[in-house]
XYZ file of C-alpha atoms in Angstrom:
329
model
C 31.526 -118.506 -17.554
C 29.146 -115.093 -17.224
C 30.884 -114.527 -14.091
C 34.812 -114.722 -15.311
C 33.386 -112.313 -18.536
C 32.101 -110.146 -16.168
C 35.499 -109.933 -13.864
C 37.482 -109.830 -17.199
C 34.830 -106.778 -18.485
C 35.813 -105.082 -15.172
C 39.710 -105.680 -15.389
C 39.188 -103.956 -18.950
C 37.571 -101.034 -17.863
C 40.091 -100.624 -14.891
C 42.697 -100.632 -17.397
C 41.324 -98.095 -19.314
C 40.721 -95.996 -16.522
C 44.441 -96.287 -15.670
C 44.957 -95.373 -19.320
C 43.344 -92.228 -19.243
C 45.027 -91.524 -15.901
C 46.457 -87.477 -17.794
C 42.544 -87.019 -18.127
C 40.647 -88.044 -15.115
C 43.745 -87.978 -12.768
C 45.053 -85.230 -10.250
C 48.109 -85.400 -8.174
C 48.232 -84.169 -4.782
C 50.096 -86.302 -2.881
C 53.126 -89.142 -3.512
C 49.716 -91.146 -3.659
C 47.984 -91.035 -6.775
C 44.264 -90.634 -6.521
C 42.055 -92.135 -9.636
C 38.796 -89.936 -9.602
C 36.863 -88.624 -12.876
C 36.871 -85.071 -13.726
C 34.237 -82.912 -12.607
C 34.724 -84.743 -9.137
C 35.473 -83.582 -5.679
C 36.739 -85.623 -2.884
C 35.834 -83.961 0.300
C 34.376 -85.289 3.886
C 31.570 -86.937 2.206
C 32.776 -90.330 -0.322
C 30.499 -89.168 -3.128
C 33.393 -89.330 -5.593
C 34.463 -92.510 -4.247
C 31.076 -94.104 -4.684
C 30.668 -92.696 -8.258
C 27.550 -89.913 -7.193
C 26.521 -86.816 -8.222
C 24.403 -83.867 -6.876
C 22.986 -81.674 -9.822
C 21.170 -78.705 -8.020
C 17.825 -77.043 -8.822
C 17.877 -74.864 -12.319
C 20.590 -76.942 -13.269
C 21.391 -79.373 -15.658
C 24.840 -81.625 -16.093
C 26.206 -82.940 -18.969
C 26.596 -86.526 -18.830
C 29.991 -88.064 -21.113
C 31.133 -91.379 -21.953
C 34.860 -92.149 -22.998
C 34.724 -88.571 -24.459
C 31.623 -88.480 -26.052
C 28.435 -86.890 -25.120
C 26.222 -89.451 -23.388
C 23.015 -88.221 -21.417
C 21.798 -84.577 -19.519
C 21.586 -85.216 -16.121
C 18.242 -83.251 -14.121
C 18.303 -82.264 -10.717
C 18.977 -84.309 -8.132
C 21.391 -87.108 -7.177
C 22.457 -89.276 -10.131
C 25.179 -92.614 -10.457
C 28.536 -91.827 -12.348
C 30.418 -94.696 -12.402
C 33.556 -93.306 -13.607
C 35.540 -96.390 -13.569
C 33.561 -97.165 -16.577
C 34.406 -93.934 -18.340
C 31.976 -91.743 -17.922
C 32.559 -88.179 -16.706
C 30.846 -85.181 -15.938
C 31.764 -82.438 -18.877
C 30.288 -79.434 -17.364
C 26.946 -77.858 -15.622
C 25.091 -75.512 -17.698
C 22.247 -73.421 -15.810
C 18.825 -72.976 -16.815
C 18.466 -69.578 -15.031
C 17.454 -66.570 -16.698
C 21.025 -64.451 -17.456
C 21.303 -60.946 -18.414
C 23.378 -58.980 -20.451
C 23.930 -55.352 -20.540
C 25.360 -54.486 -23.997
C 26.512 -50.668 -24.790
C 26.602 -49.949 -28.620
C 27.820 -46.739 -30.407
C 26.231 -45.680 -33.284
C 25.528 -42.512 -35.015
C 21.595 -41.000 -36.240
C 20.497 -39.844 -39.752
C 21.221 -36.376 -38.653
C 24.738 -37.675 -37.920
C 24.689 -37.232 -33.904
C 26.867 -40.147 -32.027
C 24.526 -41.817 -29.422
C 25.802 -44.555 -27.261
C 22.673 -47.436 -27.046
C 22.165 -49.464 -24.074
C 20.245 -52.637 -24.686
C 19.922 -55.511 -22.140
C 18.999 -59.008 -23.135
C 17.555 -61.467 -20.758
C 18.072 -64.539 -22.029
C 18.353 -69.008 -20.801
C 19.477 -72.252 -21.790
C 16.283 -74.511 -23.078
C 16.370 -78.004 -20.921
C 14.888 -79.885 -23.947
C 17.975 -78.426 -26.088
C 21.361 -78.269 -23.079
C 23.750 -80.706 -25.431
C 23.039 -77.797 -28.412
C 23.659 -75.246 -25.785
C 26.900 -76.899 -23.727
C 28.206 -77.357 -27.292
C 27.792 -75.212 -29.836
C 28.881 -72.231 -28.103
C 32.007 -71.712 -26.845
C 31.143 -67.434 -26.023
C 27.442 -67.265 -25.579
C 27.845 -63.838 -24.502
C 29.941 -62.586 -27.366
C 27.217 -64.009 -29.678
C 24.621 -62.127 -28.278
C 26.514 -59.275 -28.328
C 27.467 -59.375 -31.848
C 23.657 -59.997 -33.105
C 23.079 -56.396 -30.970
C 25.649 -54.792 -32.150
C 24.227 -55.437 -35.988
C 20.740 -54.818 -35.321
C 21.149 -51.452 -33.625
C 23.770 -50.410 -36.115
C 21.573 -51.004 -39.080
C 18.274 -49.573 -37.157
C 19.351 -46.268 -35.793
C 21.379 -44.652 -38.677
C 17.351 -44.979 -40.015
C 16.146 -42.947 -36.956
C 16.846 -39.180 -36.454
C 17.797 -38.209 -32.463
C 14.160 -37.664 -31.519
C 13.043 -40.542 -33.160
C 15.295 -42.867 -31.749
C 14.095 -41.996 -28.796
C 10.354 -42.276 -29.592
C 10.716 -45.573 -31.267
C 12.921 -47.583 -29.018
C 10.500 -50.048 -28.318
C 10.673 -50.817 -32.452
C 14.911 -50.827 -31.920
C 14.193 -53.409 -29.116
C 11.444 -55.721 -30.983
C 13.989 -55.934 -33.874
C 16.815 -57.266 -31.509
C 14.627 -59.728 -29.710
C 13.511 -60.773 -33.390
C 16.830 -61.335 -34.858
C 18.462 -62.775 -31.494
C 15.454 -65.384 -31.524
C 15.791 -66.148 -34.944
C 19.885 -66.799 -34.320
C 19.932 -68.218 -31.082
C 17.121 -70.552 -30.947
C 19.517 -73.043 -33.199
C 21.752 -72.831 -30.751
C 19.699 -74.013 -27.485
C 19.112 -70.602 -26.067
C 15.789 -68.706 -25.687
C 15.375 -65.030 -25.910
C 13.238 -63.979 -22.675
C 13.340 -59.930 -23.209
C 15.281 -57.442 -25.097
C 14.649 -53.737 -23.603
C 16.792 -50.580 -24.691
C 17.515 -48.823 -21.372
C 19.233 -46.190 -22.553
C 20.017 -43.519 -25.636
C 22.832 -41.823 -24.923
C 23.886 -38.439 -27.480
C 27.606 -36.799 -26.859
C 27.724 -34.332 -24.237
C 27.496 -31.529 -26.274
C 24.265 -32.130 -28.281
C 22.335 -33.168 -25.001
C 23.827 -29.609 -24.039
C 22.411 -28.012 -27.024
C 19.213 -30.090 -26.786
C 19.058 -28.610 -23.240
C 19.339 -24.898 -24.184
C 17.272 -25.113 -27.432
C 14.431 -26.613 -24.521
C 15.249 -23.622 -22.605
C 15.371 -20.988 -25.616
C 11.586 -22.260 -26.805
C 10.488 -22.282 -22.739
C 11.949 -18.361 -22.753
C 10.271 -17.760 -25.730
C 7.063 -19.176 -24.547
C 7.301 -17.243 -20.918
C 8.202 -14.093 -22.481
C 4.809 -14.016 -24.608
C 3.403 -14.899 -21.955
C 4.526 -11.938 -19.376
C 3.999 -9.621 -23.003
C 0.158 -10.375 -22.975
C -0.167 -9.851 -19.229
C 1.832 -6.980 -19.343
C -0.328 -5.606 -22.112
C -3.819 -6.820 -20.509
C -2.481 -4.893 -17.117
C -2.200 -2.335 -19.482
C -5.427 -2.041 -21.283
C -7.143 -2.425 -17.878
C -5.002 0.860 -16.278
C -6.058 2.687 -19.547
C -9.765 1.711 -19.154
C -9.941 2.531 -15.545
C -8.045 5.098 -16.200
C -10.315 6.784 -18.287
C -13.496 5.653 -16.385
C -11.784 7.508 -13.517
C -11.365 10.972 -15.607
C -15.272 10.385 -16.869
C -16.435 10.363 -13.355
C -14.391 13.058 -12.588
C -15.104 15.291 -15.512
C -19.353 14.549 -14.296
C -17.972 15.374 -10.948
C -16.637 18.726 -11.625
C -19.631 19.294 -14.240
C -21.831 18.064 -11.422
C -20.028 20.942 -9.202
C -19.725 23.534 -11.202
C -23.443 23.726 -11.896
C -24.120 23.807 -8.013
C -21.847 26.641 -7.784
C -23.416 28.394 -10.755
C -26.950 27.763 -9.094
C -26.281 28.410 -5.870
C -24.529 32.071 -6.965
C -27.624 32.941 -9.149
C -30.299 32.091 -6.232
C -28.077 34.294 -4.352
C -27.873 36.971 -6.295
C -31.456 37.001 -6.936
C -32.247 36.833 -3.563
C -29.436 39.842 -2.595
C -31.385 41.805 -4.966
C -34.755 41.098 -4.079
C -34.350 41.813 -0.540
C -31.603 45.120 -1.124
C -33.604 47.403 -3.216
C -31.160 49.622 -5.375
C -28.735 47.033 -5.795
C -27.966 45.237 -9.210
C -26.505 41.845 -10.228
C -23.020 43.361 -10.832
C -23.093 44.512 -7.263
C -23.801 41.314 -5.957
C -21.198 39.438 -8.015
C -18.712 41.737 -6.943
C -19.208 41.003 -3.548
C -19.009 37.629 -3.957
C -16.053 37.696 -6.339
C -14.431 39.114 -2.733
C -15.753 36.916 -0.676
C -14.778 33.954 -2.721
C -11.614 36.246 -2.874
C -10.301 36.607 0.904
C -12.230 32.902 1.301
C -9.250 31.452 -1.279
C -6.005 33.548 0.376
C -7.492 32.288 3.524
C -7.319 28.466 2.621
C -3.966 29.201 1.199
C -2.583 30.890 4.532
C -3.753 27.586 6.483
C -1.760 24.999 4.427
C 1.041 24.172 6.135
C 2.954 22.899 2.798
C 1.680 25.285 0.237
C 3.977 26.575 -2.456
C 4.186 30.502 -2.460
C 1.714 32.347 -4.287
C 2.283 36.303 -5.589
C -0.722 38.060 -6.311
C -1.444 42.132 -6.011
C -3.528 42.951 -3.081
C -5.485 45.662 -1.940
C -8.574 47.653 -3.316
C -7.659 48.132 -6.785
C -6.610 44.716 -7.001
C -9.819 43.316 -6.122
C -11.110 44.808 -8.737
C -8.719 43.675 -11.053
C -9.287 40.022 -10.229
C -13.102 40.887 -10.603
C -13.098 42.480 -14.183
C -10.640 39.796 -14.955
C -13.055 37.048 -14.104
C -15.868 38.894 -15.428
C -14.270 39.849 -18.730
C -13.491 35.552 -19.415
C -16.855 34.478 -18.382
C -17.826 37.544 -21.132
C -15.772 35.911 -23.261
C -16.567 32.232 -22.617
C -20.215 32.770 -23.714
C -20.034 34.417 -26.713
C -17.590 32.144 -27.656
C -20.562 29.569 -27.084
């Protein structure tokens, strides 16, 4: 008796795999081959002998008649599809990334395009909520970006979008978690990559950095010009100091050297006085200064009276502003 229910039990289920021959069925040939869907036949007779392979980071979802029935784990499972179960789908457990691109505008009203990538996978614990909830995982995501950055950044000027995107990225990750984890999908990492202003503000950004850089080296190059200055001025004048003590310095050795020789001229010439002397050296130095001039090769022309009377000129000359340069004194 368990034996003929058994046989009629089988007969059933044949039947109804015939039924449902639109489903599970594919023709390829004048011969019709029965196999469920999700199967292959290939070399191997897996199909035929009702296996499965599910690889590693993978998970299969196991139906019956229609109806969700099991998750199938890695590895090699039985899926006896005479029966009616089928194999609705794989669904992996890697992590996925998505690379979403958002425009938005700032609270100083510049347009920025904001790159945010989500890394993101399927819980094991939770793959029927995942397989079946969602029909555009990706389009979810995206939409839960798009929100977040749209209500975060019109908050933010331009610089401080860019100083706070790790607060733009938190809030993502937040809200995605918060939305996705009733679906079956964990949020690994959220990152903002990239904040992207219109071509002409990152222009203008670029030469106001330039203008303030200008501004910067030209104060710069001001105050070395002016210490360069300050230091020619002071060596400058530290030059004419030493110079003036120089010519001081000279002078007096000329002075003293004229009166010890004009005191010695006397002493040893009786009858002569100190005008006599200083005439004769007023010649000397005389013929001693056209001489110098005569030997210079590139000396500018010179016009002076010459002879006797001329002499004597120069010497009352010179005599008259010494005269005059002490009692000025």
């Amino acid at each position: 008796g368990n034996a003929a229910l058994c046989v009629r039990l089988g007969v059933h289920c044949w039947l109804g795999t015939i039924a449902r021959i639109s489903q599970f069925a594919e023709v390829s040939s004048p011969v019709v081959w029965l196999r469920p869907r999700g199967f292959e036949f290939g070399t191997n007779m897996g199909g035929a002998l009702c296996c499965i392979q599910v690889d590693q980071s993978t998970v299969a979802i196991k139906e019956r008649f229609g109806k969700f029935n099991d998750v199938l784990q890695p590895g090699c499972h039985c899926l006896p599809w005479f029966l009616g179960s089928q194999l609705a789908g794989h669904l992996s457990l890697r992590v996925q990334q998505l690379d979403v691109k958002c425009e938005t505008k700032t609270k100083d009203n510049v347009f920025v395009n904001v790159v945010a990538s989500v890394q993101y996978r399927a819980l094991a614990e939770k793959a029927s909520d995942a397989f079946y909830k969602l029909s555009n995982t990706k389009g979810q995501i995206q939409a839960y970006v798009f929100d977040v950055i749209r209500a975060s950044v019109p908050k933010l000027d331009l610089d401080d979008a860019f100083e706070q995107k790790n607060d733009i990225a938190k809030a993502v990750e937040v809200e995605l978690e918060k939305a996705m984890s009733a679906y079956g999908y964990e949020i690994v990492q959220t990152l903002i990559v990239d904040i992207e202003p219109d071509q002409h503000v990152k222009r203008a950004m670029n030469e106001i950095n330039a203008a303030a850089r200008l501004r910067v080296a030209a104060n710069e190059k001001a105050e070395a010009e002016k210490i360069i200055q300050i230091k020619k001025a002071e060596g400058e004048a530290e030059a004419k100091y030493l110079a003036g003590l120089g010519i001081a310095r000279q002078r007096q050795a000329i002075v003293d050297g004229l009166r010890d020789s004009v005191l010695g001229f006397s002493e040893n010439v009786p009858g002569t006085t100190a005008k006599d002397v200083m005439d004769m050296v007023l010649v000397t130095q005389y013929f001693d200064t056209m001489k110098e001039i005569g030997a210079a090769s590139k000396s500018s022309s010179v016009f002076i009276p010459h002879g006797p009377g001329a002499i004597r000129d120069v010497a009352t000359q010179i005599r008259e502003g010494l005269f005059h340069a002490s009692s000025a004194h």
